[in-house]
Tab-separated table of N, CA, C and O in Angstrom:
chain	number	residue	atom	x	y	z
A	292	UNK	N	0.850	-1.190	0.000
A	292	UNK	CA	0.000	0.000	0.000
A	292	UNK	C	0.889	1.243	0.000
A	292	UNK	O	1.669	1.398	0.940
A	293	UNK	N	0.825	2.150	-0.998
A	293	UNK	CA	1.460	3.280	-0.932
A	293	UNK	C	1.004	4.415	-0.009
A	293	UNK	O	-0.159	4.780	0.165
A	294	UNK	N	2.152	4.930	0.573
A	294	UNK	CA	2.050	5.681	1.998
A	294	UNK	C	1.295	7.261	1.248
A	294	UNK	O	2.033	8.032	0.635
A	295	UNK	N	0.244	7.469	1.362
A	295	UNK	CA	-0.317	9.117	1.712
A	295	UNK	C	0.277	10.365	2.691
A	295	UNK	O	-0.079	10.558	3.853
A	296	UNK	N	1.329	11.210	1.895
A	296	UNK	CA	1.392	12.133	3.114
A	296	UNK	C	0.417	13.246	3.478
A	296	UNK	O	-0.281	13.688	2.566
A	297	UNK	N	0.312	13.656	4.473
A	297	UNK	CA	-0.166	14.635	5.366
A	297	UNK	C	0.273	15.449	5.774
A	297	UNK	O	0.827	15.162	6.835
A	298	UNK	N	0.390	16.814	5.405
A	298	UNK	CA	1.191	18.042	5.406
A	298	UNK	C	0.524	19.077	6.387
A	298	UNK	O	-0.302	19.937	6.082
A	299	UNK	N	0.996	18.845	7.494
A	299	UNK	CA	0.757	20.328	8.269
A	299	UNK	C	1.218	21.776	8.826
A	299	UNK	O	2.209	21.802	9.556
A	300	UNK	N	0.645	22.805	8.562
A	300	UNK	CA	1.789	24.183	8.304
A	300	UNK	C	1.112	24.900	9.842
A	300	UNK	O	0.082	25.317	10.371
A	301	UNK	N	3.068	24.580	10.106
A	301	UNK	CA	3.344	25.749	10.858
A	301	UNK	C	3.358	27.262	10.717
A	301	UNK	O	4.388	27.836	11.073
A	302	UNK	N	2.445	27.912	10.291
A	302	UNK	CA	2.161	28.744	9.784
A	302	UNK	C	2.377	30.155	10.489
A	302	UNK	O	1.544	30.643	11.253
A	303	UNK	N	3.537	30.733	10.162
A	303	UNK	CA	3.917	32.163	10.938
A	303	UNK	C	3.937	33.355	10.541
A	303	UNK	O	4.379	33.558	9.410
A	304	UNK	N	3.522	34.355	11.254
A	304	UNK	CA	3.091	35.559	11.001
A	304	UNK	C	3.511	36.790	12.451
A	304	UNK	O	3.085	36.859	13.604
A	305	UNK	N	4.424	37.531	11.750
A	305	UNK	CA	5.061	38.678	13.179
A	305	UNK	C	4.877	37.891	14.234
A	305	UNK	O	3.966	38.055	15.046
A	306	UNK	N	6.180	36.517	14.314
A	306	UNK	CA	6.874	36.327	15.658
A	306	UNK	C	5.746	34.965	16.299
A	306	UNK	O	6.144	34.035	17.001
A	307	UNK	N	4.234	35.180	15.816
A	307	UNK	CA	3.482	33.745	16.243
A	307	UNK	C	3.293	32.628	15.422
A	307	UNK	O	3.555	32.735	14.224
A	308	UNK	N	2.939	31.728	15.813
A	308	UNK	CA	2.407	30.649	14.648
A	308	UNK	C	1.016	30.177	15.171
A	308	UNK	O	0.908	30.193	16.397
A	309	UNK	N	-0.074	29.757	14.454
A	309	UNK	CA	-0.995	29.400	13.962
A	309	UNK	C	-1.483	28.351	14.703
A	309	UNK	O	-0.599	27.497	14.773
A	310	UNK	N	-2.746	27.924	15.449
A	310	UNK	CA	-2.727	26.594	15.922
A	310	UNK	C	-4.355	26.512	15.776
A	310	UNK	O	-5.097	27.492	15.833
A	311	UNK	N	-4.650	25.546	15.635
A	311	UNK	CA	-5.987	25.480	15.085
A	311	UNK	C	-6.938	24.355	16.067
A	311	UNK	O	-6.687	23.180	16.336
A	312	UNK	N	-7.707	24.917	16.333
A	312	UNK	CA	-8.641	23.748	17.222
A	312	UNK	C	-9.911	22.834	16.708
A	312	UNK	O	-11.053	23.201	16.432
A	313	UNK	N	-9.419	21.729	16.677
A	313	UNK	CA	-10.189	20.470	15.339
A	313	UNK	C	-11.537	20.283	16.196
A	313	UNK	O	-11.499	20.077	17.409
A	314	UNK	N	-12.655	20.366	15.507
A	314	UNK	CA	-13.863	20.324	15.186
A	314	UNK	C	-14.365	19.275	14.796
A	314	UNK	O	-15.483	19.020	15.244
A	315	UNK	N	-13.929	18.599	14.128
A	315	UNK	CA	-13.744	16.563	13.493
A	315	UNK	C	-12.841	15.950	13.344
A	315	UNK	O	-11.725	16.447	13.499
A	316	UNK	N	-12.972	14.992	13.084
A	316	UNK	CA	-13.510	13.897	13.468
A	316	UNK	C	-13.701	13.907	15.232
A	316	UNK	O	-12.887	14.648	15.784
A	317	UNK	N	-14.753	13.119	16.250
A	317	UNK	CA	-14.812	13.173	17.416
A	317	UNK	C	-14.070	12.431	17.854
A	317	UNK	O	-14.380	11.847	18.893
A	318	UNK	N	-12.724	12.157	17.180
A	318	UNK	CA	-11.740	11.455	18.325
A	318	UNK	C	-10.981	12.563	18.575
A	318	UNK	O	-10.621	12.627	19.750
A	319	UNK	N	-10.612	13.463	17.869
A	319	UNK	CA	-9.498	14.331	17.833
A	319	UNK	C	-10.374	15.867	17.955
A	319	UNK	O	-9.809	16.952	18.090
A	320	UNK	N	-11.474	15.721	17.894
A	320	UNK	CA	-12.213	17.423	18.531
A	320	UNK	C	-11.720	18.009	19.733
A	320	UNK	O	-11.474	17.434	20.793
A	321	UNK	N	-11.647	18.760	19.559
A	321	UNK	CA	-10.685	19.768	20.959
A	321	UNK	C	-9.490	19.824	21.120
A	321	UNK	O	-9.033	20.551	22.002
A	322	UNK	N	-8.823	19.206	20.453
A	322	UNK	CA	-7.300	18.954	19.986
A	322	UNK	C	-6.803	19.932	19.132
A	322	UNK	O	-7.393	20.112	18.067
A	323	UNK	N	-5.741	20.651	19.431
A	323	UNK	CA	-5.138	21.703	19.044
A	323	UNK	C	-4.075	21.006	17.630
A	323	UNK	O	-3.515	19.917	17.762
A	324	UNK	N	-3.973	21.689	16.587
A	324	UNK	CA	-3.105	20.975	15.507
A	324	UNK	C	-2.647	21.990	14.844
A	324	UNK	O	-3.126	23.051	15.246
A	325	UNK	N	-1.524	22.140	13.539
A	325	UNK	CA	-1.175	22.674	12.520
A	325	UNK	C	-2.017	22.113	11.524
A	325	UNK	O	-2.085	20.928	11.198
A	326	UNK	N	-2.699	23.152	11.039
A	326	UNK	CA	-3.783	22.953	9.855
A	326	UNK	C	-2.858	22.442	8.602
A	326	UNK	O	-1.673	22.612	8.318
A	327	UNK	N	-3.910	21.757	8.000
A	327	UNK	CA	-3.546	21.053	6.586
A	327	UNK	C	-4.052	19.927	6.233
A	327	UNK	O	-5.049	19.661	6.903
A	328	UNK	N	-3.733	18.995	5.309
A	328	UNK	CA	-4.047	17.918	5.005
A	328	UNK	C	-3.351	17.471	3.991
A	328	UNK	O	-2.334	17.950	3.489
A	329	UNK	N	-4.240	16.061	3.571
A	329	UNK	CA	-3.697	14.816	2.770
A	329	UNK	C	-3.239	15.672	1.290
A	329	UNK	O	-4.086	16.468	0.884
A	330	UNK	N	-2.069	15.556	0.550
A	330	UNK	CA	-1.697	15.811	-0.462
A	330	UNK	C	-2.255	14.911	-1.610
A	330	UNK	O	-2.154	13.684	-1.627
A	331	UNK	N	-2.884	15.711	-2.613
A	331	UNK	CA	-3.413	14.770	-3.719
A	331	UNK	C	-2.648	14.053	-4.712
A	331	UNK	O	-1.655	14.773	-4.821
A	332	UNK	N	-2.461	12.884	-5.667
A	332	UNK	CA	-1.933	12.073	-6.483
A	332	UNK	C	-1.052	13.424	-7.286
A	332	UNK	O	-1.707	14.432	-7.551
A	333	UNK	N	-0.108	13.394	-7.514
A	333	UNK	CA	0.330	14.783	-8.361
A	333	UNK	C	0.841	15.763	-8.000
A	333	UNK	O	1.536	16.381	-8.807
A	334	UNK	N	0.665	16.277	-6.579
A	334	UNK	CA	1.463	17.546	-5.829
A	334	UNK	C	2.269	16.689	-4.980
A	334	UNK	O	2.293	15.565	-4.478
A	335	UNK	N	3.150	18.170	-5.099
A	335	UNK	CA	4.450	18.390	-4.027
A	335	UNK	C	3.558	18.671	-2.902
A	335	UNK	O	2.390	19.003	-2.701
A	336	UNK	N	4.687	18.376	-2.220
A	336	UNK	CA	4.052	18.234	-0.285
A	336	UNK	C	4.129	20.432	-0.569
A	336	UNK	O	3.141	20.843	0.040
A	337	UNK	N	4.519	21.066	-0.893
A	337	UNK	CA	5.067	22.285	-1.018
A	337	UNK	C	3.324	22.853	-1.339
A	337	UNK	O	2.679	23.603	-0.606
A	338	UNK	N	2.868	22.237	-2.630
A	338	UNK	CA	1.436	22.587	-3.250
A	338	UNK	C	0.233	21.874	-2.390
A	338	UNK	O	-0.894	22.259	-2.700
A	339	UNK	N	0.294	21.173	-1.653
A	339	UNK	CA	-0.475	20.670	-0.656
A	339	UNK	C	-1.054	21.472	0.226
A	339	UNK	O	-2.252	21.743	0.314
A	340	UNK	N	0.056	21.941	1.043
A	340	UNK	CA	0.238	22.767	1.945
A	340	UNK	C	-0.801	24.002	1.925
A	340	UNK	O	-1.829	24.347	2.509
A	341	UNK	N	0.202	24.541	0.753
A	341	UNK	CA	-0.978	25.663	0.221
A	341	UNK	C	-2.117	25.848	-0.454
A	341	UNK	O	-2.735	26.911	-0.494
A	342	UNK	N	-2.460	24.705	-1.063
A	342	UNK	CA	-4.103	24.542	-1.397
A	342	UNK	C	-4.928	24.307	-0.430
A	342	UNK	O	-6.115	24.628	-0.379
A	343	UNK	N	-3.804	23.292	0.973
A	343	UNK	CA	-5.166	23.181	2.115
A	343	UNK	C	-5.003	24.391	3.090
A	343	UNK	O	-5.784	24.416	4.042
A	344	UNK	N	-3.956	25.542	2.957
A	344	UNK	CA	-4.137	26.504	4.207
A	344	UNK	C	-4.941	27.405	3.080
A	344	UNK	O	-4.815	28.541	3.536
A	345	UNK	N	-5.566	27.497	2.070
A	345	UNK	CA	-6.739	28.702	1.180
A	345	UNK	C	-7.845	27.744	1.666
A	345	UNK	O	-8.717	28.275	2.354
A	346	UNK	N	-7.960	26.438	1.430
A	346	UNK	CA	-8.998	26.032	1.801
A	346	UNK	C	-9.612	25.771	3.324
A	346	UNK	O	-10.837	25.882	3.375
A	347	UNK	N	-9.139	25.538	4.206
A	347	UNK	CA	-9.380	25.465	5.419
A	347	UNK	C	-9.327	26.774	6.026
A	347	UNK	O	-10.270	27.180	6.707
A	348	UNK	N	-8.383	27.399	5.843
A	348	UNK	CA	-8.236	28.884	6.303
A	348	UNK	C	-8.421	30.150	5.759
A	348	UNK	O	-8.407	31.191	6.415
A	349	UNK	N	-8.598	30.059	4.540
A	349	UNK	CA	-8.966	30.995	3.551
A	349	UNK	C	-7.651	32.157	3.521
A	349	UNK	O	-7.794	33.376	3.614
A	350	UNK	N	-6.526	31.516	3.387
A	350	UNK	CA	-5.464	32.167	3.425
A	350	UNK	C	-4.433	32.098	1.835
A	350	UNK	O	-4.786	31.332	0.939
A	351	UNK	N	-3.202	32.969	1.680
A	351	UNK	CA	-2.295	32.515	0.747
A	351	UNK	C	-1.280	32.625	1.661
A	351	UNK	O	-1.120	33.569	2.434
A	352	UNK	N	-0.462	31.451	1.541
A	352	UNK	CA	0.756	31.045	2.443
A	352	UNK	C	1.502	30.389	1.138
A	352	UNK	O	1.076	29.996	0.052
A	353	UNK	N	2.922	30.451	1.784
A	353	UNK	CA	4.218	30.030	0.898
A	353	UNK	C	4.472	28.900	2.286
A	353	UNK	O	4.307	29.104	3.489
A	354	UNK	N	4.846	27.900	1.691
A	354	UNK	CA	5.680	26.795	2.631
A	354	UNK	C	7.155	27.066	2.157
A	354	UNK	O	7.730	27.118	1.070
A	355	UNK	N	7.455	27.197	3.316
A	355	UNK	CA	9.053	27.225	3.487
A	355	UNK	C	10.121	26.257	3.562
A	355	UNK	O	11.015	26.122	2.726
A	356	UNK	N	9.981	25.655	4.521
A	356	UNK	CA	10.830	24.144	4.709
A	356	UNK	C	9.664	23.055	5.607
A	356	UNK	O	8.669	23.231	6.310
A	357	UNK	N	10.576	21.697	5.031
A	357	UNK	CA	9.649	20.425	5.992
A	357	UNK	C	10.844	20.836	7.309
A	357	UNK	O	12.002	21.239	7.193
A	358	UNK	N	10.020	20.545	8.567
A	358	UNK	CA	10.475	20.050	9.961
A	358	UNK	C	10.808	19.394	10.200
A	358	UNK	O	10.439	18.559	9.375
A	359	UNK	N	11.778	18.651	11.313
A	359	UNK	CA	12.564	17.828	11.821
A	359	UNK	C	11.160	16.709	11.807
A	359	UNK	O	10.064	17.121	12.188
A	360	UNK	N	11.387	14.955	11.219
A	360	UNK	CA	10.257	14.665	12.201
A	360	UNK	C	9.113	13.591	10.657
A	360	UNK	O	9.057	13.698	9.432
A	361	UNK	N	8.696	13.034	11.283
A	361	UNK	CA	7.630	11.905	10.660
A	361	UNK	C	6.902	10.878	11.408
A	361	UNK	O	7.181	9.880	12.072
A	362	UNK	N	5.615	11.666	10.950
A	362	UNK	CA	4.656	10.470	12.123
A	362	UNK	C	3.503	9.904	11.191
A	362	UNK	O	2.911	10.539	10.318
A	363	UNK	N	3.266	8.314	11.627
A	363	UNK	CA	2.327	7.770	10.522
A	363	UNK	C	1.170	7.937	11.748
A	363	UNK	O	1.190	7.623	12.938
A	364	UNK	N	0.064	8.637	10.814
A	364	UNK	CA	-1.259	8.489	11.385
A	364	UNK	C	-1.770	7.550	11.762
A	364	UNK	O	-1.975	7.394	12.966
A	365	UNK	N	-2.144	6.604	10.802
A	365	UNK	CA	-2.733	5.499	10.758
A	365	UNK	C	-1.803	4.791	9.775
A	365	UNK	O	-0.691	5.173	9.413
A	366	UNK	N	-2.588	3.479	9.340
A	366	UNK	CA	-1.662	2.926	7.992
A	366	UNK	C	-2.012	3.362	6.623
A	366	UNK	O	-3.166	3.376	6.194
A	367	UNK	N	-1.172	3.645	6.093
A	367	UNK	CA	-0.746	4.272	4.979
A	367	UNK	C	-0.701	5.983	4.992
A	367	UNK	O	-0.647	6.700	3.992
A	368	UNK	N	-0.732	6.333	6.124
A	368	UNK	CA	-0.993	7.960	5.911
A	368	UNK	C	0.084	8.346	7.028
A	368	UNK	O	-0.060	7.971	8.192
A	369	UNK	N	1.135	9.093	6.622
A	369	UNK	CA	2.160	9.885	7.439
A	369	UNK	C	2.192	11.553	7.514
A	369	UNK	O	2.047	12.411	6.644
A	370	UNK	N	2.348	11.595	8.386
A	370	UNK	CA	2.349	13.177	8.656
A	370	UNK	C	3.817	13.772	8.825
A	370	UNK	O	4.650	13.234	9.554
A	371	UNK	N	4.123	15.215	7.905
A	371	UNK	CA	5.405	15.929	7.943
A	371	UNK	C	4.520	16.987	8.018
A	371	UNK	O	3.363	17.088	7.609
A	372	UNK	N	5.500	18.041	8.814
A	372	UNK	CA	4.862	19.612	9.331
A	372	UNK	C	5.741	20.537	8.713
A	372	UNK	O	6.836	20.599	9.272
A	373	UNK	N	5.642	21.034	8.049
A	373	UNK	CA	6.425	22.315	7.115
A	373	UNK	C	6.298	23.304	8.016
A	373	UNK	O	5.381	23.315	8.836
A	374	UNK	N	7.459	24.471	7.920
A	374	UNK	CA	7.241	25.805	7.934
A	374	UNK	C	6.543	26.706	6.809
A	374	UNK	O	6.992	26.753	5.664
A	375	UNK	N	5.481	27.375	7.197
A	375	UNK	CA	4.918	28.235	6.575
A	375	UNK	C	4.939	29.860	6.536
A	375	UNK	O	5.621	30.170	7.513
A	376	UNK	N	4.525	31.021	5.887
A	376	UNK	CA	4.670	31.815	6.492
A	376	UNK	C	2.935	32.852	5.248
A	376	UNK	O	2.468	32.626	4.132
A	377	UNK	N	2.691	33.674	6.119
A	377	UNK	CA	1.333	33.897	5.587
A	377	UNK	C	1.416	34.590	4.899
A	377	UNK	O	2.091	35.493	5.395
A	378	UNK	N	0.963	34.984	3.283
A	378	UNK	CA	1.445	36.101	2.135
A	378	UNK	C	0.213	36.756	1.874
A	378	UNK	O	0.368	37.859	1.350
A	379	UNK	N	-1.551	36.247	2.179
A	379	UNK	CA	-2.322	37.428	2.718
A	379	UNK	C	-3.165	36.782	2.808
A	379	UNK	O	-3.343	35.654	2.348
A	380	UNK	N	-4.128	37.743	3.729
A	380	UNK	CA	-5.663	37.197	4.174
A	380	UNK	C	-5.790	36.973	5.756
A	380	UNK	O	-4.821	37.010	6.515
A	381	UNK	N	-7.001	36.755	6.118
A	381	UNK	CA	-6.607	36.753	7.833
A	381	UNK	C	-7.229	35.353	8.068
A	381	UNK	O	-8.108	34.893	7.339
A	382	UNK	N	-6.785	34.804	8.983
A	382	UNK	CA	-7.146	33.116	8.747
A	382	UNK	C	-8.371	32.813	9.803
A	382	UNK	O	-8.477	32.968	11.020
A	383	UNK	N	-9.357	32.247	8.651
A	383	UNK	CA	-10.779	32.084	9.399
A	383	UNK	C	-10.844	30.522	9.670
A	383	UNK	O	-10.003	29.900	9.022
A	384	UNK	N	-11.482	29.919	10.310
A	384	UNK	CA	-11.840	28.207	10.797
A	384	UNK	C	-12.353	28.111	9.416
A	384	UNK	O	-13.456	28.612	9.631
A	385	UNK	N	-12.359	27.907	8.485
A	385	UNK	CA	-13.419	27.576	7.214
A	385	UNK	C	-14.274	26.120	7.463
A	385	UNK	O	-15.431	25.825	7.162
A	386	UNK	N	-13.143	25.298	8.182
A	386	UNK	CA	-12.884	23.766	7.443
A	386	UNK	C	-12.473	23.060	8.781
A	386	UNK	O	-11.500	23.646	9.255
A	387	UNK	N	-12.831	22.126	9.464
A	387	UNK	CA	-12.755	20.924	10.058
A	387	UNK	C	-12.050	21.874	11.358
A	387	UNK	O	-11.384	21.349	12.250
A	388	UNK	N	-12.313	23.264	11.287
A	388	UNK	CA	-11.548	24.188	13.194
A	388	UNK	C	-12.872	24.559	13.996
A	388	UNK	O	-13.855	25.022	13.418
A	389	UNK	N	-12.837	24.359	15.158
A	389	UNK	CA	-13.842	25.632	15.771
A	389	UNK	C	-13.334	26.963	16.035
A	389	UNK	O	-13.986	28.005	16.091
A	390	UNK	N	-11.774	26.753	16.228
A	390	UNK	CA	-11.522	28.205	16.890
A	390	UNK	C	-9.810	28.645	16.354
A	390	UNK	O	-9.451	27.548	15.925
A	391	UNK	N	-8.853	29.397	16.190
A	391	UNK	CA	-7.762	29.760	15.705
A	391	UNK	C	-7.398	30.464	16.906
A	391	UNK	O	-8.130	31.084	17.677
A	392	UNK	N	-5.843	30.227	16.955
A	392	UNK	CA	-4.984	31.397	17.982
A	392	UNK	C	-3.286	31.456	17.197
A	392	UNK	O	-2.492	30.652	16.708
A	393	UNK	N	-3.346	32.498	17.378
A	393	UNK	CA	-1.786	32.929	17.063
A	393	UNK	C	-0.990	33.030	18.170
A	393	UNK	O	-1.114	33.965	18.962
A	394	UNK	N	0.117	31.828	18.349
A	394	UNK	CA	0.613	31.864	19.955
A	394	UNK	C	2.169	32.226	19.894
A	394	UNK	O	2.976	31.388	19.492
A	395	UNK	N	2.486	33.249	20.225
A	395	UNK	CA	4.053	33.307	20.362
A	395	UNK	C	4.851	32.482	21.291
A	395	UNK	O	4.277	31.518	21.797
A	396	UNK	N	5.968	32.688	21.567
A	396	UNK	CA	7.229	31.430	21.644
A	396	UNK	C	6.934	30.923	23.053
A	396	UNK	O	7.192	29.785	23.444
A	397	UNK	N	6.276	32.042	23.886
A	397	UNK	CA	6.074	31.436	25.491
A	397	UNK	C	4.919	31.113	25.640
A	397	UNK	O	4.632	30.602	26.723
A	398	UNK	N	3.957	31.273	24.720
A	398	UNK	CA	2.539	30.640	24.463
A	398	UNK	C	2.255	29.211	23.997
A	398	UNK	O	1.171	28.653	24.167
A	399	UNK	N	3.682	28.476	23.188
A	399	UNK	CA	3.109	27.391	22.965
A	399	UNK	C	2.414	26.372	23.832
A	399	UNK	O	1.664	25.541	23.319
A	400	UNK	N	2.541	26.394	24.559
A	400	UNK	CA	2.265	25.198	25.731
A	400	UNK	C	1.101	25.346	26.418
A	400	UNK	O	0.702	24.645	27.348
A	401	UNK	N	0.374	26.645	25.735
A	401	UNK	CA	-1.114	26.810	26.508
A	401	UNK	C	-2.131	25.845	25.650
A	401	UNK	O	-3.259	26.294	25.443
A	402	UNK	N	-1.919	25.020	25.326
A	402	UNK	CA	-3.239	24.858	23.915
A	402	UNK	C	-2.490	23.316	24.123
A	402	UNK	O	-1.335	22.891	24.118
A	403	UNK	N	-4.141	22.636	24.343
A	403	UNK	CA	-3.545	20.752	24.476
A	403	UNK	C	-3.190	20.183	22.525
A	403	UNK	O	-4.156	20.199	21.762
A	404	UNK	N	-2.096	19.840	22.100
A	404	UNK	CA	-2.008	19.851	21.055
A	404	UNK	C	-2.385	18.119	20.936
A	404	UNK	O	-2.371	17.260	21.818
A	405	UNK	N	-2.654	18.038	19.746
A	405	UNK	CA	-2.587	16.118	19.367
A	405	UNK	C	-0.802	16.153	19.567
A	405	UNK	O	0.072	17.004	19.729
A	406	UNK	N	-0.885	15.011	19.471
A	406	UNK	CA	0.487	13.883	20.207
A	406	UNK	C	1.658	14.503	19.148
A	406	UNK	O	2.706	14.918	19.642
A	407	UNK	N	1.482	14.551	17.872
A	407	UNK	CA	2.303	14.515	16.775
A	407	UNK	C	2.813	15.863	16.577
A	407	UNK	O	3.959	16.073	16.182
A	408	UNK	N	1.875	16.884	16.879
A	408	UNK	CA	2.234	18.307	16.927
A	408	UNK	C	2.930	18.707	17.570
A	408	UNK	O	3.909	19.336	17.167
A	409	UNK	N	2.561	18.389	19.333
A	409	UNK	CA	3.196	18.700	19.965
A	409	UNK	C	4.733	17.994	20.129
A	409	UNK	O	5.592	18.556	20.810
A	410	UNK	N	4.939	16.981	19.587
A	410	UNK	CA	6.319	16.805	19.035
A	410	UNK	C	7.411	18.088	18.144
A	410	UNK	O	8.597	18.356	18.335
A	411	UNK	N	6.853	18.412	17.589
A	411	UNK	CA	7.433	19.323	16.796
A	411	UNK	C	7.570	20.419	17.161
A	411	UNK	O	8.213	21.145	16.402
A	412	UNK	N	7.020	21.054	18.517
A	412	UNK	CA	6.851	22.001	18.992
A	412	UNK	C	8.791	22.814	19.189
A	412	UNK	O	9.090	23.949	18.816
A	413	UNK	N	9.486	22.086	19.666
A	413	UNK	CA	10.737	22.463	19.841
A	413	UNK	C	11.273	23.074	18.452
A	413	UNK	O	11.570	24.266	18.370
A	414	UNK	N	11.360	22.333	17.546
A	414	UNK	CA	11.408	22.893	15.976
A	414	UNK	C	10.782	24.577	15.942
A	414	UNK	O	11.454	25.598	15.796
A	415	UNK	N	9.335	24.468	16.119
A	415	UNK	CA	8.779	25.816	16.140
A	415	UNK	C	9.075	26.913	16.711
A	415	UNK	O	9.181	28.037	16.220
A	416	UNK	N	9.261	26.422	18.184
A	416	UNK	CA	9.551	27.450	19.034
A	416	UNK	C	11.128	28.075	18.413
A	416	UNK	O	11.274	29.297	18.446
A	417	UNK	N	12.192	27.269	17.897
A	417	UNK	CA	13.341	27.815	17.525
A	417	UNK	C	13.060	28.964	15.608
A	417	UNK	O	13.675	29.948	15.196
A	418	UNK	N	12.119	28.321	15.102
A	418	UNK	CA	11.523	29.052	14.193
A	418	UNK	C	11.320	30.358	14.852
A	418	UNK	O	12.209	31.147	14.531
A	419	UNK	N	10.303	30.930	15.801
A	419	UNK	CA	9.921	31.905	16.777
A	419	UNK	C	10.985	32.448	17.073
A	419	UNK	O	10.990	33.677	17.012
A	420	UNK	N	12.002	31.882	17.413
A	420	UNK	CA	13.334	32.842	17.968
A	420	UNK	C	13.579	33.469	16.864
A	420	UNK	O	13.523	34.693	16.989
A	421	UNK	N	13.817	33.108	15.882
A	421	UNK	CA	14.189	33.606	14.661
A	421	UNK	C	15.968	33.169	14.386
A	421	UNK	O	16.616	32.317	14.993
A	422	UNK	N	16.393	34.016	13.349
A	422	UNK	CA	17.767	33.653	12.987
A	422	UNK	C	18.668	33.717	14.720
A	422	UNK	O	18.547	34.399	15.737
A	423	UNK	N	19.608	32.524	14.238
A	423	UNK	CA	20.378	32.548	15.585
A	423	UNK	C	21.743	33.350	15.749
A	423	UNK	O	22.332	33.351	16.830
């Protein structure tokens, strides 16, 4: 069975990043995540990214780099978390969120993330610092 990836953007904007609170499926409702999803037959994880942060968020974002890091969802579907950064629009729940927060570097840890996100969180937070 060929593996499906799952692209989720860390999505940053003046110093915060993006965290989105899932709405569905009811295993994972109330669970804080980096928005995105399954990449279709034909795109780069790069064009993924940004077709699902216009569609879920009603945003235009550039993906920047993939993150340290690979987690399989289930079988056949793996998840990589890109850096993103937002090129316009203000980001609404469109799609599978109830609620959005923009959390800077001492904020990450307020918001219960799913298991896989909050893995990556160290990655982000050094994103947040900015150049070293």
């Amino acid at each position: 069975m060929e593996t499906r990836i799952v692209v989720g953007g860390a999505l940053i904007h003046r110093g915060r990043v993006l965290a989105a609170r899932r709405s569905a499926p009811p295993e994972v409702a109330g669970f804080w995540e980096f928005p995105g999803g399954k990449a279709e037959p034909g795109e780069t994880q790069q064009q993924a990214l940004e077709r699902e942060l216009l569609e879920e968020l009603g945003v235009r974002a550039r993906a920047l780099r993939e993150l340290p890091g690979r987690w399989p969802v289930r079988p056949g579907l793996e998840l990589r978390i890109w850096a993103a950064e937002l090129v316009s629009g203000e980001p609404r729940p469109l799609a599978d969120h109830s609620e959005l927060r923009w959390l800077g570097p001492g904020e990450l840890h307020d918001v219960d993330w799913l298991e896989h996100d909050r893995e990556v969180l160290p990655h982000v937070a050094e994103l947040l610092a900015g150049p070293a």
